Short mmCIF file of N, CA and C in Angstrom, two decimals:
data_model
loop_
_atom_site.label_atom_id
_atom_site.label_comp_id
_atom_site.label_asym_id
_atom_site.label_seq_id
_atom_site.Cartn_x
_atom_site.Cartn_y
_atom_site.Cartn_z
N MET A 1 14.72 92.68 177.64
CA MET A 1 15.40 92.77 178.90
C MET A 1 16.91 92.76 178.70
N GLY A 2 17.41 91.93 177.79
CA GLY A 2 18.83 91.98 177.51
C GLY A 2 19.69 91.06 178.35
N THR A 3 19.39 90.90 179.62
CA THR A 3 20.19 90.01 180.46
C THR A 3 19.38 88.76 180.76
N GLU A 4 20.07 87.70 181.09
CA GLU A 4 19.40 86.43 181.33
C GLU A 4 18.98 86.33 182.79
N ASN A 5 17.80 86.88 183.09
CA ASN A 5 17.30 86.96 184.46
C ASN A 5 16.35 85.83 184.83
N ILE A 6 15.98 84.98 183.88
CA ILE A 6 15.05 83.89 184.16
C ILE A 6 15.81 82.58 184.04
N VAL A 7 15.76 81.77 185.09
CA VAL A 7 16.49 80.50 185.11
C VAL A 7 15.48 79.37 185.24
N VAL A 8 15.55 78.42 184.29
CA VAL A 8 14.71 77.22 184.33
C VAL A 8 15.58 76.08 184.84
N THR A 9 15.08 75.36 185.84
CA THR A 9 15.83 74.24 186.42
C THR A 9 14.94 73.02 186.57
N CYS A 10 15.59 71.86 186.62
CA CYS A 10 14.90 70.60 186.86
C CYS A 10 15.70 69.81 187.88
N THR A 11 15.08 69.49 189.01
CA THR A 11 15.79 68.73 190.03
C THR A 11 15.86 67.24 189.70
N ASP A 12 15.02 66.80 188.76
CA ASP A 12 15.04 65.39 188.38
C ASP A 12 16.29 65.02 187.60
N CYS A 13 16.78 65.96 186.78
CA CYS A 13 17.92 65.61 185.92
C CYS A 13 19.04 66.64 185.93
N GLY A 14 18.87 67.72 186.64
CA GLY A 14 19.92 68.73 186.69
C GLY A 14 19.89 69.72 185.53
N PHE A 15 18.85 69.67 184.68
CA PHE A 15 18.72 70.65 183.60
C PHE A 15 18.69 72.04 184.20
N ARG A 16 19.45 72.95 183.60
CA ARG A 16 19.47 74.35 184.05
C ARG A 16 19.84 75.21 182.85
N GLU A 17 18.99 76.20 182.57
CA GLU A 17 19.26 77.11 181.46
C GLU A 17 18.72 78.49 181.80
N SER A 18 19.44 79.52 181.34
CA SER A 18 19.05 80.91 181.61
C SER A 18 18.49 81.55 180.35
N PHE A 19 17.55 82.48 180.54
CA PHE A 19 16.88 83.14 179.43
C PHE A 19 16.72 84.63 179.72
N SER A 20 16.58 85.40 178.66
CA SER A 20 16.38 86.84 178.82
C SER A 20 14.93 87.25 178.63
N THR A 21 14.07 86.32 178.17
CA THR A 21 12.65 86.65 178.01
C THR A 21 11.79 85.58 178.67
N LEU A 22 10.66 86.02 179.20
CA LEU A 22 9.72 85.08 179.81
C LEU A 22 9.21 84.08 178.79
N ARG A 23 8.98 84.54 177.57
CA ARG A 23 8.47 83.65 176.52
C ARG A 23 9.42 82.50 176.28
N ASP A 24 10.70 82.80 176.09
CA ASP A 24 11.68 81.74 175.83
C ASP A 24 11.80 80.78 177.01
N ALA A 25 11.75 81.32 178.21
CA ALA A 25 11.84 80.47 179.40
C ALA A 25 10.61 79.57 179.51
N ARG A 26 9.44 80.13 179.25
CA ARG A 26 8.20 79.36 179.32
C ARG A 26 8.20 78.23 178.30
N VAL A 27 8.68 78.53 177.08
CA VAL A 27 8.76 77.51 176.03
C VAL A 27 9.72 76.39 176.45
N ALA A 28 10.88 76.75 176.97
CA ALA A 28 11.86 75.75 177.39
C ALA A 28 11.33 74.90 178.53
N LEU A 29 10.66 75.52 179.49
CA LEU A 29 10.10 74.79 180.61
C LEU A 29 9.06 73.78 180.12
N ALA A 30 8.14 74.23 179.28
CA ALA A 30 7.10 73.35 178.76
C ALA A 30 7.69 72.22 177.92
N GLU A 31 8.67 72.54 177.10
CA GLU A 31 9.30 71.52 176.26
C GLU A 31 10.02 70.48 177.11
N HIS A 32 10.75 70.92 178.12
CA HIS A 32 11.46 69.98 178.98
C HIS A 32 10.47 69.06 179.69
N GLU A 33 9.41 69.63 180.23
CA GLU A 33 8.42 68.82 180.93
C GLU A 33 7.73 67.83 179.99
N SER A 34 7.40 68.27 178.78
CA SER A 34 6.68 67.38 177.86
C SER A 34 7.57 66.28 177.28
N THR A 35 8.85 66.55 177.09
CA THR A 35 9.73 65.54 176.50
C THR A 35 10.32 64.58 177.54
N THR A 36 10.41 65.01 178.79
CA THR A 36 11.04 64.16 179.81
C THR A 36 10.07 63.62 180.84
N GLY A 37 8.92 64.28 181.00
CA GLY A 37 8.00 63.91 182.06
C GLY A 37 8.42 64.45 183.42
N HIS A 38 9.47 65.24 183.44
CA HIS A 38 9.96 65.85 184.68
C HIS A 38 9.14 67.08 185.03
N THR A 39 9.30 67.55 186.24
CA THR A 39 8.69 68.80 186.66
C THR A 39 9.79 69.85 186.78
N ALA A 40 9.75 70.81 185.88
CA ALA A 40 10.74 71.90 185.89
C ALA A 40 10.15 73.10 186.61
N ASP A 41 11.00 74.01 186.99
CA ASP A 41 10.56 75.23 187.68
C ASP A 41 11.40 76.38 187.15
N TRP A 42 10.96 77.59 187.42
CA TRP A 42 11.74 78.74 187.00
C TRP A 42 11.84 79.76 188.11
N GLU A 43 12.88 80.56 188.03
CA GLU A 43 13.10 81.65 188.97
C GLU A 43 13.31 82.91 188.15
N ILE A 44 12.56 83.95 188.49
CA ILE A 44 12.68 85.23 187.79
C ILE A 44 13.43 86.18 188.71
N ASN A 45 14.63 86.56 188.29
CA ASN A 45 15.50 87.38 189.13
C ASN A 45 15.35 88.87 188.88
N GLY A 46 14.59 89.26 187.89
CA GLY A 46 14.38 90.67 187.61
C GLY A 46 13.50 90.83 186.38
N LEU A 47 12.87 91.98 186.27
CA LEU A 47 12.00 92.29 185.14
C LEU A 47 12.46 93.59 184.49
N ALA A 48 11.94 93.86 183.32
CA ALA A 48 12.25 95.11 182.64
C ALA A 48 11.84 96.28 183.54
N PRO A 49 12.58 97.39 183.49
CA PRO A 49 12.28 98.53 184.37
C PRO A 49 10.83 98.99 184.28
N GLY A 50 10.25 99.00 183.10
CA GLY A 50 8.85 99.44 182.95
C GLY A 50 7.88 98.52 183.67
N VAL A 51 8.16 97.23 183.64
CA VAL A 51 7.31 96.25 184.33
C VAL A 51 7.44 96.43 185.83
N GLU A 52 8.66 96.62 186.30
CA GLU A 52 8.86 96.85 187.73
C GLU A 52 8.17 98.13 188.19
N GLN A 53 8.23 99.20 187.37
CA GLN A 53 7.58 100.46 187.73
C GLN A 53 6.07 100.29 187.77
N ALA A 54 5.51 99.57 186.80
CA ALA A 54 4.07 99.34 186.80
C ALA A 54 3.64 98.57 188.05
N GLY A 55 4.43 97.59 188.43
CA GLY A 55 4.13 96.84 189.65
C GLY A 55 4.21 97.72 190.89
N ALA A 56 5.22 98.56 190.94
CA ALA A 56 5.36 99.46 192.08
C ALA A 56 4.21 100.45 192.13
N ASP A 57 3.79 100.97 190.97
CA ASP A 57 2.68 101.91 190.93
C ASP A 57 1.37 101.25 191.36
N ALA A 58 1.19 99.98 191.01
CA ALA A 58 -0.05 99.28 191.35
C ALA A 58 -0.12 98.97 192.84
N GLY A 59 1.02 98.87 193.48
CA GLY A 59 1.03 98.51 194.89
C GLY A 59 0.92 97.00 195.06
N VAL A 60 1.03 96.57 196.28
CA VAL A 60 1.03 95.14 196.57
C VAL A 60 -0.31 94.50 196.23
N CYS A 61 -1.39 95.14 196.60
CA CYS A 61 -2.70 94.51 196.43
C CYS A 61 -3.47 95.04 195.23
N GLY A 62 -3.00 96.09 194.58
CA GLY A 62 -3.68 96.62 193.41
C GLY A 62 -4.87 97.52 193.72
N SER A 63 -5.09 97.87 194.97
CA SER A 63 -6.19 98.76 195.30
C SER A 63 -5.67 100.19 195.45
N PRO A 64 -6.53 101.19 195.30
CA PRO A 64 -6.08 102.59 195.31
C PRO A 64 -5.26 102.99 196.53
N GLU A 65 -5.61 102.50 197.70
CA GLU A 65 -4.87 102.91 198.89
C GLU A 65 -3.48 102.30 198.98
N CYS A 66 -3.16 101.35 198.14
CA CYS A 66 -1.84 100.70 198.17
C CYS A 66 -0.90 101.21 197.08
N GLY A 67 -1.41 101.89 196.08
CA GLY A 67 -0.58 102.24 194.93
C GLY A 67 -0.31 103.72 194.79
N ASN A 68 0.26 104.07 193.66
CA ASN A 68 0.60 105.45 193.33
C ASN A 68 -0.56 106.04 192.54
N SER A 69 -1.39 106.84 193.18
CA SER A 69 -2.58 107.38 192.52
C SER A 69 -2.24 108.38 191.43
N GLU A 70 -1.00 108.85 191.37
CA GLU A 70 -0.57 109.80 190.34
C GLU A 70 -0.03 109.10 189.09
N SER A 71 0.05 107.79 189.10
CA SER A 71 0.63 107.05 187.99
C SER A 71 -0.24 107.15 186.74
N PRO A 72 0.36 107.42 185.58
CA PRO A 72 -0.41 107.43 184.34
C PRO A 72 -0.76 106.01 183.89
N LEU A 73 -0.20 105.01 184.55
CA LEU A 73 -0.45 103.62 184.17
C LEU A 73 -1.74 103.07 184.73
N LEU A 74 -2.32 103.75 185.70
CA LEU A 74 -3.48 103.20 186.40
C LEU A 74 -4.70 104.08 186.24
N GLU A 75 -5.85 103.43 186.15
CA GLU A 75 -7.13 104.12 186.18
C GLU A 75 -7.89 103.55 187.36
N TRP A 76 -8.20 104.40 188.33
CA TRP A 76 -8.87 103.91 189.52
C TRP A 76 -10.39 103.95 189.40
N ASP A 77 -10.89 104.35 188.23
CA ASP A 77 -12.34 104.38 188.04
C ASP A 77 -12.89 102.97 188.07
N THR A 78 -14.03 102.83 188.70
CA THR A 78 -14.74 101.55 188.66
C THR A 78 -15.89 101.69 187.68
N PRO A 79 -16.48 100.61 187.22
CA PRO A 79 -17.60 100.72 186.28
C PRO A 79 -18.73 101.59 186.79
N ASP A 80 -18.94 101.65 188.12
CA ASP A 80 -20.00 102.49 188.69
C ASP A 80 -19.71 103.97 188.54
N ASP A 81 -18.43 104.34 188.36
CA ASP A 81 -18.05 105.74 188.21
C ASP A 81 -18.25 106.25 186.79
N LYS A 82 -18.49 105.37 185.86
CA LYS A 82 -18.61 105.75 184.45
C LYS A 82 -20.04 106.21 184.16
N PRO A 83 -20.17 107.22 183.29
CA PRO A 83 -21.52 107.70 182.94
C PRO A 83 -22.27 106.69 182.11
#
């Protein structure tokens, strides 16, 4: 992603740190909670363009009538449609 779009915060102690990857943010959140006993939270302010496009193509609910049926990212076949 390149930019620090994920922010981990803790209201118990004021911990606040920004990250550019979900993995790093998740690790920091888990580490803070396990070492302090606090409850941390995160805010995701943006995702990589490909992830955002995949979400847009899938639509809100992920069903064919909500998404982009022309997207190469999605297969609308159900197991019953397979030979």
